[in-house]
Amino acid sequence: MATAALDSDVKDIGLASQGKLRIEWADRMMPVLRLIRQRFTEEKPLAGVRIAACLHVTSETANLMRTLKEGGADAVLCASNPLSTQDDVAASLAADYGIPVYAIKGEDEQSYYGHIDAALDHQPHITMDDGCDLVTVAHKQRPDVIENMLGGTEETTTGVIRLRSMEENGVLRYPIVAVNEANTKHLFDNRYGTGQSSLDGILRLTNILLAGHTVVVCGYGWCGRGIAARAKGAGANVIVTEVNPLNALEAAMDGYLVMPLLDAAAQGDLFITVTGNAHVLDGQHFAAMKDGAIVANAGHFNIEINIPALRDLAASTAIVREQVEEFTLANGNRISLLSDGRLVNLSGAEGHPASVMDMSFANQALSAEFVVGNHDELENRVYTVPTEIDAGVARLKLDAMGLAIDTLTPEQEKYLSSWEEGT
Ligand code: ADE
């Protein structure tokens, strides 16, 4: 039964004490965000700013929300995915930190969108989105909230693609900073975060051995690169499938087999989609798979695996473990679908580790501050994170990791800024 507390809708407020411990555990591994929080506590750069965040409700997100609140913001949080909410964290945010949360793990579509509406009822000045659902609802169903908006931020590749389409079609009605485009975001979160957490989710759900098995990674963007590297490191034979020739070439030179998905379908033991596109694994692929194949998605939306097509092919289905649905096809082969095709790292495990979310959420907090300080000059466009913020996050993370680097000598600086010297 859902509990309403502090204008929140969470599963059970009684879970708060367990959630608080998890939030504090994650915080130990988020030194950059902690530094920002200390400065925000003193300077209050977000004073009086209402923020609606639509993010995965995890212990890492909780520490971002605390940071926004310490910065003076009046912030609320709803889930950016129906399966990724950590109910104990949601409870603690509401009960211990006084931050309204609308999120329940496993909520249905009506509840999911009801929670987005509740976040927009907060009349935000800033939206903080992961996948663009909040911005889409604001634009399509809630024009009443647009007038107050100073700007927004977007966390993920899929969301940025949608926002660029809105910009190109001239429908975007306030500026958005694409946090995903920061180097200190996608080079680390998408690659090392998704790489580790996706396999973590798959292993927790199935307990399969990767060594000696064939893993097919569909898509070789930053997330696909991360998953392929980690699967290879665990001893799997990795096949990469791609539609982009450059990415395919890179995969081949990184040492993976590259082939069309239909060829890979007959070879794979485990398939992981991470393309951002629809129906990557489709009926023809399921029909070609071996008995016992496992399919999982690590892309933002649950459209990468054509589940209706899988259902059509199935003679019967059964839930054989938590979040594992086994489809028995007419030819007798069994295919297991994980987490109903939703983000396997957040539904089957806990999402990316805090150390890497530290950089992503440092960019989020600083981008919100940037929007507040610069909204007068911004147009209704998608902006990249300012280079100073991105480079600053890298420096702080290096410091926190106790890593020192060299600096250019005056002679080297002069050399780099000159053009006359040749052979
Ligand atoms: N996206 C991926 N991992 C995440 C996490 N741990 N918290 C919030 N968003 C995430």
Coordinates of C-alpha atoms and ligand atoms in Angstrom, one line a residue:
M1 CA 0.0 0.0 0.0
A2 CA 1.3 3.4 -0.9
T3 CA 2.0 5.9 1.9
A4 CA 1.4 9.7 1.5
A5 CA 3.8 11.7 3.6
L6 CA 4.8 15.3 3.2
D7 CA 2.8 15.5 0.0
S8 CA 4.7 12.5 -1.2
D9 CA 3.5 9.2 -2.7
V10 CA 5.9 6.5 -1.8
K11 CA 5.5 2.8 -1.1
D12 CA 6.1 2.7 2.6
I13 CA 7.4 5.6 4.7
G14 CA 8.4 3.0 7.3
L15 CA 11.3 2.0 5.0
A16 CA 12.9 5.5 5.7
S17 CA 15.6 4.4 8.2
Q18 CA 17.0 1.7 5.8
G19 CA 16.9 4.2 2.9
K20 CA 18.8 6.8 4.9
L21 CA 21.6 4.3 5.5
R22 CA 21.8 3.7 1.8
I23 CA 21.8 7.4 1.0
E24 CA 24.7 8.0 3.4
W25 CA 26.6 5.0 2.1
A26 CA 26.4 6.4 -1.5
D27 CA 27.3 9.9 -0.2
R28 CA 30.7 8.5 1.0
M29 CA 31.5 7.8 -2.6
M30 CA 30.3 11.1 -4.0
P31 CA 33.1 13.6 -2.9
V32 CA 32.6 16.0 -5.8
L33 CA 28.9 16.4 -5.1
R34 CA 29.7 16.8 -1.4
L35 CA 32.0 19.7 -2.2
I36 CA 29.4 21.3 -4.3
R37 CA 26.8 20.8 -1.5
Q38 CA 29.2 22.5 1.0
R39 CA 29.5 25.5 -1.3
F40 CA 25.7 25.5 -2.0
T41 CA 25.0 25.5 1.7
E42 CA 27.0 28.7 2.2
E43 CA 26.1 30.5 -1.0
K44 CA 22.5 29.4 -1.7
P45 CA 22.7 29.9 -5.5
L46 CA 19.3 28.2 -6.0
A47 CA 17.4 30.3 -3.4
G48 CA 13.7 30.5 -4.2
V49 CA 14.1 28.3 -7.3
R50 CA 11.5 25.5 -7.6
I51 CA 12.9 22.4 -9.2
A52 CA 11.0 19.3 -10.5
A53 CA 13.3 16.4 -11.1
C54 CA 12.3 13.3 -13.0
L55 CA 15.2 10.9 -12.3
H56 CA 15.7 7.3 -11.3
V57 CA 14.9 7.4 -7.6
T58 CA 18.2 5.9 -6.2
S59 CA 20.5 6.6 -3.3
E60 CA 22.7 8.6 -5.7
T61 CA 19.8 10.8 -6.9
A62 CA 18.9 11.3 -3.3
N63 CA 22.3 13.0 -2.7
L64 CA 21.7 15.2 -5.7
M65 CA 18.3 16.2 -4.3
R66 CA 19.9 17.0 -0.9
T67 CA 22.4 19.2 -2.8
L68 CA 19.7 21.1 -4.6
K69 CA 17.9 21.7 -1.4
E70 CA 21.0 22.9 0.5
G71 CA 21.5 25.3 -2.4
G72 CA 18.1 26.9 -1.5
A73 CA 15.9 25.1 -4.1
D74 CA 12.4 24.0 -3.3
A75 CA 12.8 20.6 -5.1
V76 CA 10.5 17.6 -5.7
L77 CA 11.2 14.3 -7.3
C78 CA 9.3 11.8 -9.4
A79 CA 10.6 8.6 -11.1
S80 CA 11.9 8.5 -14.7
N81 CA 11.2 4.8 -15.0
P82 CA 8.5 2.7 -13.3
L83 CA 10.9 -0.1 -12.3
S84 CA 14.0 1.8 -11.1
T85 CA 12.7 3.3 -7.8
Q86 CA 14.4 2.3 -4.6
D87 CA 11.4 2.5 -2.3
D88 CA 13.4 2.8 0.9
V89 CA 15.3 5.8 -0.6
A90 CA 12.1 7.4 -1.7
A91 CA 10.8 7.0 1.9
S92 CA 13.9 8.5 3.4
L93 CA 13.9 11.5 1.1
A94 CA 10.4 12.3 2.1
A95 CA 10.7 11.5 5.8
D96 CA 14.3 12.5 6.7
Y97 CA 15.2 15.2 4.2
G98 CA 11.8 16.8 3.7
I99 CA 11.9 16.4 -0.1
P100 CA 8.5 15.4 -1.7
V101 CA 8.8 12.2 -3.8
Y102 CA 6.3 10.7 -6.1
A103 CA 7.6 7.2 -7.0
I104 CA 6.8 3.6 -6.3
K105 CA 8.7 0.7 -7.7
G106 CA 6.6 -1.3 -10.2
E107 CA 4.0 1.5 -10.6
D108 CA 1.7 1.2 -13.6
E109 CA 1.6 3.7 -16.4
Q110 CA -1.3 5.7 -14.9
S111 CA 0.6 6.1 -11.6
Y112 CA 3.8 6.9 -13.4
Y113 CA 2.2 9.7 -15.4
G114 CA 0.2 10.8 -12.4
H115 CA 3.5 11.3 -10.5
I116 CA 4.9 13.4 -13.4
D117 CA 1.8 15.5 -13.2
A118 CA 2.3 15.9 -9.4
A119 CA 5.9 17.1 -10.0
L120 CA 4.6 19.6 -12.5
D121 CA 1.9 20.8 -10.1
H122 CA 4.9 22.2 -8.1
Q123 CA 5.1 24.9 -10.9
P124 CA 8.9 24.4 -11.4
H125 CA 11.3 27.0 -12.6
I126 CA 13.7 24.2 -13.6
T127 CA 13.0 20.7 -14.9
M128 CA 15.7 18.1 -14.4
D129 CA 14.9 15.2 -16.6
D130 CA 16.2 11.7 -17.5
G131 CA 14.7 10.6 -20.8
C132 CA 12.6 13.8 -21.5
D133 CA 9.3 12.5 -20.2
L134 CA 8.9 15.5 -17.8
V135 CA 9.6 18.0 -20.6
T136 CA 7.3 16.1 -23.1
V137 CA 4.4 16.1 -20.6
A138 CA 5.0 19.8 -19.8
H139 CA 4.9 20.6 -23.5
K140 CA 2.1 18.4 -24.6
Q141 CA -0.3 18.3 -21.7
R142 CA 0.7 21.0 -19.2
P143 CA 1.3 24.3 -21.1
D144 CA 0.2 26.0 -17.9
V145 CA 3.7 25.3 -16.4
I146 CA 5.8 26.6 -19.3
E147 CA 5.5 30.2 -18.4
N148 CA 7.4 29.9 -15.1
M149 CA 10.3 27.9 -16.7
L150 CA 13.8 29.3 -16.6
G151 CA 15.3 26.2 -18.2
G152 CA 16.0 22.6 -17.7
T153 CA 18.7 19.9 -17.7
E154 CA 18.7 16.4 -19.4
E155 CA 20.6 13.4 -18.1
T156 CA 20.6 10.9 -20.9
T157 CA 21.4 10.2 -24.6
T158 CA 17.8 9.3 -25.4
G159 CA 16.4 12.4 -23.8
V160 CA 18.9 14.6 -25.7
I161 CA 17.9 13.0 -29.0
R162 CA 14.3 13.9 -28.3
L163 CA 15.1 17.4 -27.2
R164 CA 17.2 18.1 -30.4
S165 CA 14.2 16.9 -32.4
M166 CA 12.0 19.4 -30.5
E167 CA 14.5 22.1 -31.1
E168 CA 14.7 21.3 -34.8
N169 CA 11.0 21.2 -35.1
G170 CA 10.7 24.6 -33.4
V171 CA 8.6 23.3 -30.5
L172 CA 11.0 23.5 -27.6
R173 CA 9.7 26.3 -25.3
Y174 CA 12.6 26.7 -22.9
P175 CA 16.4 26.2 -22.9
I176 CA 17.8 22.8 -21.8
V177 CA 21.4 22.0 -20.8
A178 CA 22.3 18.5 -22.1
V179 CA 24.2 17.1 -19.1
N180 CA 24.8 13.9 -21.1
E181 CA 27.1 15.8 -23.5
A182 CA 29.6 16.7 -20.8
N183 CA 32.7 14.6 -21.2
T184 CA 32.7 14.0 -17.5
K185 CA 29.2 12.5 -17.9
H186 CA 29.1 10.3 -21.0
L187 CA 32.7 9.1 -21.0
F188 CA 32.4 7.7 -17.5
D189 CA 28.7 7.2 -16.6
N190 CA 27.6 5.8 -19.9
R191 CA 30.8 3.7 -20.4
Y192 CA 32.0 2.5 -17.0
G193 CA 28.6 3.0 -15.2
T194 CA 26.5 1.2 -17.8
G195 CA 29.2 -1.4 -18.4
Q196 CA 29.3 -2.5 -14.8
S197 CA 25.7 -2.0 -13.7
S198 CA 24.1 -3.7 -16.7
L199 CA 26.1 -6.9 -16.1
D200 CA 25.5 -6.5 -12.4
G201 CA 21.7 -6.5 -13.1
I202 CA 21.9 -9.5 -15.4
L203 CA 24.0 -11.5 -13.0
R204 CA 21.8 -10.7 -10.0
L205 CA 18.7 -11.7 -11.9
T206 CA 20.1 -14.9 -13.5
N207 CA 23.3 -16.0 -11.8
I208 CA 24.7 -17.0 -15.2
L209 CA 28.4 -17.5 -15.9
L210 CA 29.8 -15.1 -18.5
A211 CA 33.2 -16.9 -19.1
G212 CA 33.1 -18.9 -22.2
H213 CA 29.6 -17.8 -23.2
T214 CA 28.7 -15.6 -26.2
V215 CA 27.4 -12.1 -25.4
V216 CA 25.9 -10.1 -28.2
V217 CA 26.0 -6.4 -27.6
C218 CA 23.6 -4.5 -29.9
G219 CA 24.9 -1.0 -30.3
Y220 CA 28.5 0.4 -29.8
G221 CA 27.9 3.8 -28.4
W222 CA 29.5 4.7 -25.1
C223 CA 27.1 2.4 -23.2
G224 CA 27.7 -0.5 -25.6
R225 CA 31.5 0.0 -25.5
G226 CA 31.3 -0.2 -21.7
I227 CA 29.2 -3.4 -21.7
A228 CA 31.4 -5.1 -24.3
A229 CA 34.6 -4.3 -22.4
R230 CA 33.2 -5.6 -19.1
A231 CA 31.8 -8.8 -20.7
K232 CA 35.1 -9.4 -22.5
G233 CA 36.9 -8.9 -19.2
A234 CA 34.7 -11.5 -17.6
G235 CA 35.8 -14.1 -20.2
A236 CA 32.8 -13.9 -22.6
N237 CA 33.1 -14.1 -26.4
V238 CA 31.7 -10.8 -27.4
I239 CA 29.8 -10.0 -30.7
V240 CA 28.9 -6.4 -31.5
T241 CA 26.2 -5.5 -33.9
E242 CA 25.9 -1.9 -35.3
V243 CA 24.2 0.2 -38.0
N244 CA 26.9 2.9 -37.9
P245 CA 30.0 2.0 -40.0
L246 CA 32.4 4.0 -37.8
N247 CA 31.2 2.4 -34.6
A248 CA 31.3 -1.0 -36.2
L249 CA 34.9 -0.4 -37.3
E250 CA 35.9 0.7 -33.9
A251 CA 34.3 -2.4 -32.4
A252 CA 36.2 -4.6 -34.9
M253 CA 39.5 -2.9 -34.0
D254 CA 38.7 -3.2 -30.3
G255 CA 38.8 -6.9 -30.9
Y256 CA 35.2 -7.9 -31.1
L257 CA 33.4 -9.9 -33.8
V258 CA 31.1 -7.7 -35.8
M259 CA 28.2 -9.1 -37.8
P260 CA 24.6 -8.6 -38.7
L261 CA 22.2 -9.2 -35.8
L262 CA 20.4 -12.0 -37.7
D263 CA 23.7 -13.9 -37.9
A264 CA 24.6 -13.2 -34.3
A265 CA 21.1 -14.3 -33.2
A266 CA 22.0 -18.0 -33.8
Q267 CA 25.2 -17.7 -31.8
G268 CA 24.4 -15.7 -28.7
D269 CA 23.7 -16.9 -25.2
L270 CA 23.0 -13.5 -23.9
F271 CA 21.8 -10.4 -25.9
I272 CA 21.9 -6.9 -24.5
T273 CA 20.3 -4.0 -26.4
V274 CA 21.8 -0.6 -25.9
T275 CA 20.9 1.3 -29.1
G276 CA 18.2 3.9 -28.1
N277 CA 16.2 2.6 -31.0
A278 CA 13.0 0.5 -31.4
H279 CA 12.6 -3.2 -32.1
V280 CA 16.3 -4.0 -32.4
L281 CA 15.6 -7.5 -31.3
D282 CA 12.6 -8.6 -33.4
G283 CA 10.6 -11.7 -34.3
Q284 CA 13.1 -12.9 -36.9
H285 CA 15.9 -12.8 -34.3
F286 CA 13.9 -14.6 -31.6
A287 CA 13.1 -17.3 -34.2
A288 CA 16.8 -17.8 -34.9
M289 CA 17.9 -17.9 -31.2
K290 CA 19.2 -21.0 -29.4
D291 CA 17.3 -22.7 -26.7
G292 CA 18.1 -20.9 -23.4
A293 CA 19.0 -17.5 -24.9
I294 CA 18.6 -14.6 -22.5
V295 CA 17.6 -11.1 -23.7
A296 CA 18.0 -7.9 -21.8
N297 CA 17.8 -4.2 -22.5
A298 CA 20.1 -1.5 -21.1
G299 CA 18.8 1.4 -23.2
H300 CA 16.5 4.0 -21.7
F301 CA 13.1 2.8 -23.0
N302 CA 11.6 -0.7 -23.1
I303 CA 11.1 -0.6 -26.9
E304 CA 14.4 -2.0 -28.0
I305 CA 13.1 -5.6 -27.6
N306 CA 9.9 -6.2 -29.5
I307 CA 8.1 -7.9 -26.7
P308 CA 4.7 -8.2 -28.5
A309 CA 6.5 -10.1 -31.3
L310 CA 8.1 -12.4 -28.7
R311 CA 4.7 -13.0 -27.1
D312 CA 3.2 -13.8 -30.6
L313 CA 5.9 -16.4 -31.2
A314 CA 5.4 -18.0 -27.8
A315 CA 3.4 -21.1 -27.2
S316 CA 3.6 -20.5 -23.4
T317 CA 5.3 -18.1 -20.9
A318 CA 6.2 -18.5 -17.2
I319 CA 7.9 -16.3 -14.6
V320 CA 10.8 -18.5 -13.6
R321 CA 12.7 -16.1 -11.3
E322 CA 12.1 -12.6 -10.1
Q323 CA 12.0 -10.4 -13.2
V324 CA 12.8 -13.3 -15.5
E325 CA 10.0 -14.3 -17.9
E326 CA 10.6 -17.4 -20.0
F327 CA 8.9 -17.7 -23.4
T328 CA 8.7 -21.2 -24.9
L329 CA 8.4 -20.9 -28.6
A330 CA 6.4 -23.2 -30.9
N331 CA 9.8 -24.8 -31.9
G332 CA 10.4 -25.7 -28.3
N333 CA 13.2 -23.2 -27.7
R334 CA 13.1 -21.1 -24.5
I335 CA 14.0 -17.5 -24.4
S336 CA 14.2 -15.6 -21.2
L337 CA 13.3 -11.9 -21.1
L338 CA 14.8 -9.9 -18.1
S339 CA 12.9 -7.0 -16.3
D340 CA 10.2 -6.8 -18.9
G341 CA 12.7 -5.2 -21.3
R342 CA 13.2 -2.2 -19.0
L343 CA 16.7 -0.9 -18.1
V344 CA 18.2 -4.0 -16.6
N345 CA 20.8 -2.2 -14.6
L346 CA 18.3 -0.2 -12.6
S347 CA 15.5 -2.8 -12.4
G348 CA 17.7 -5.8 -11.7
A349 CA 20.5 -4.0 -9.7
E350 CA 21.0 -0.6 -8.2
G351 CA 22.0 1.4 -11.3
H352 CA 25.5 2.9 -11.7
P353 CA 27.7 3.0 -8.7
A354 CA 27.9 6.2 -6.7
S355 CA 31.5 7.0 -7.6
V356 CA 30.5 7.5 -11.2
M357 CA 27.1 9.2 -10.6
D358 CA 29.2 11.7 -8.5
M359 CA 30.4 13.2 -11.8
S360 CA 27.1 13.1 -13.5
F361 CA 25.2 14.7 -10.7
A362 CA 27.9 17.3 -10.1
N363 CA 27.2 18.3 -13.7
Q364 CA 23.5 18.4 -12.9
A365 CA 23.9 20.6 -9.8
L366 CA 26.3 23.0 -11.6
S367 CA 24.1 23.1 -14.7
A368 CA 21.1 24.0 -12.6
E369 CA 23.2 26.8 -11.1
F370 CA 24.2 27.9 -14.6
V371 CA 20.6 28.0 -15.7
V372 CA 19.7 30.2 -12.8
G373 CA 22.6 32.6 -13.4
N374 CA 22.3 32.8 -17.2
H375 CA 18.7 32.1 -18.2
D376 CA 18.3 35.7 -19.5
E377 CA 20.9 35.0 -22.3
L378 CA 19.7 31.5 -23.2
E379 CA 17.4 30.8 -26.1
N380 CA 14.9 27.9 -26.5
R381 CA 17.7 25.6 -27.5
V382 CA 19.7 22.6 -26.3
Y383 CA 23.0 23.7 -24.8
T384 CA 26.1 21.7 -23.9
V385 CA 27.5 21.9 -20.4
P386 CA 29.9 24.9 -20.3
T387 CA 33.5 23.7 -20.7
E388 CA 34.6 25.3 -17.4
I389 CA 32.0 23.2 -15.5
D390 CA 33.0 20.0 -17.3
A391 CA 36.8 20.6 -16.8
G392 CA 36.1 21.6 -13.2
V393 CA 34.3 18.4 -12.4
A394 CA 37.3 16.4 -13.9
R395 CA 39.7 18.3 -11.7
L396 CA 37.7 17.9 -8.6
K397 CA 37.3 14.1 -9.3
L398 CA 41.0 13.7 -9.8
D399 CA 41.7 15.5 -6.5
A400 CA 39.2 13.3 -4.7
M401 CA 40.8 10.2 -6.1
G402 CA 44.2 11.5 -4.9
L403 CA 45.6 11.7 -8.4
A404 CA 48.0 14.5 -9.3
I405 CA 48.9 15.3 -12.9
D406 CA 51.7 17.3 -14.6
T407 CA 51.4 20.9 -15.8
L408 CA 52.8 22.4 -19.0
T409 CA 56.1 24.2 -18.7
P410 CA 56.2 27.8 -20.0
E411 CA 58.2 26.5 -22.9
Q412 CA 55.6 23.9 -23.8
E413 CA 52.8 26.5 -23.5
K414 CA 54.6 28.8 -25.9
Y415 CA 55.2 25.9 -28.3
L416 CA 51.6 24.9 -28.3
S417 CA 50.4 28.5 -29.1
S418 CA 53.0 29.0 -31.8
W419 CA 52.8 28.0 -35.5
E420 CA 56.2 29.1 -36.9
E421 CA 58.4 26.1 -35.7
G422 CA 58.6 23.2 -38.2
T423 CA 60.9 20.3 -38.9
Ligands
ADE1 N1 21.3 6.1 -14.0 C1 22.0 5.1 -14.0 N2 22.4 4.7 -12.8 C2 21.8 5.6 -11.9 C3 21.8 5.8 -10.5 N3 22.5 5.0 -9.7 N4 21.1 6.8 -10.0 C4 20.4 7.6 -10.8 N5 20.4 7.5 -12.2 C5 21.1 6.5 -12.7

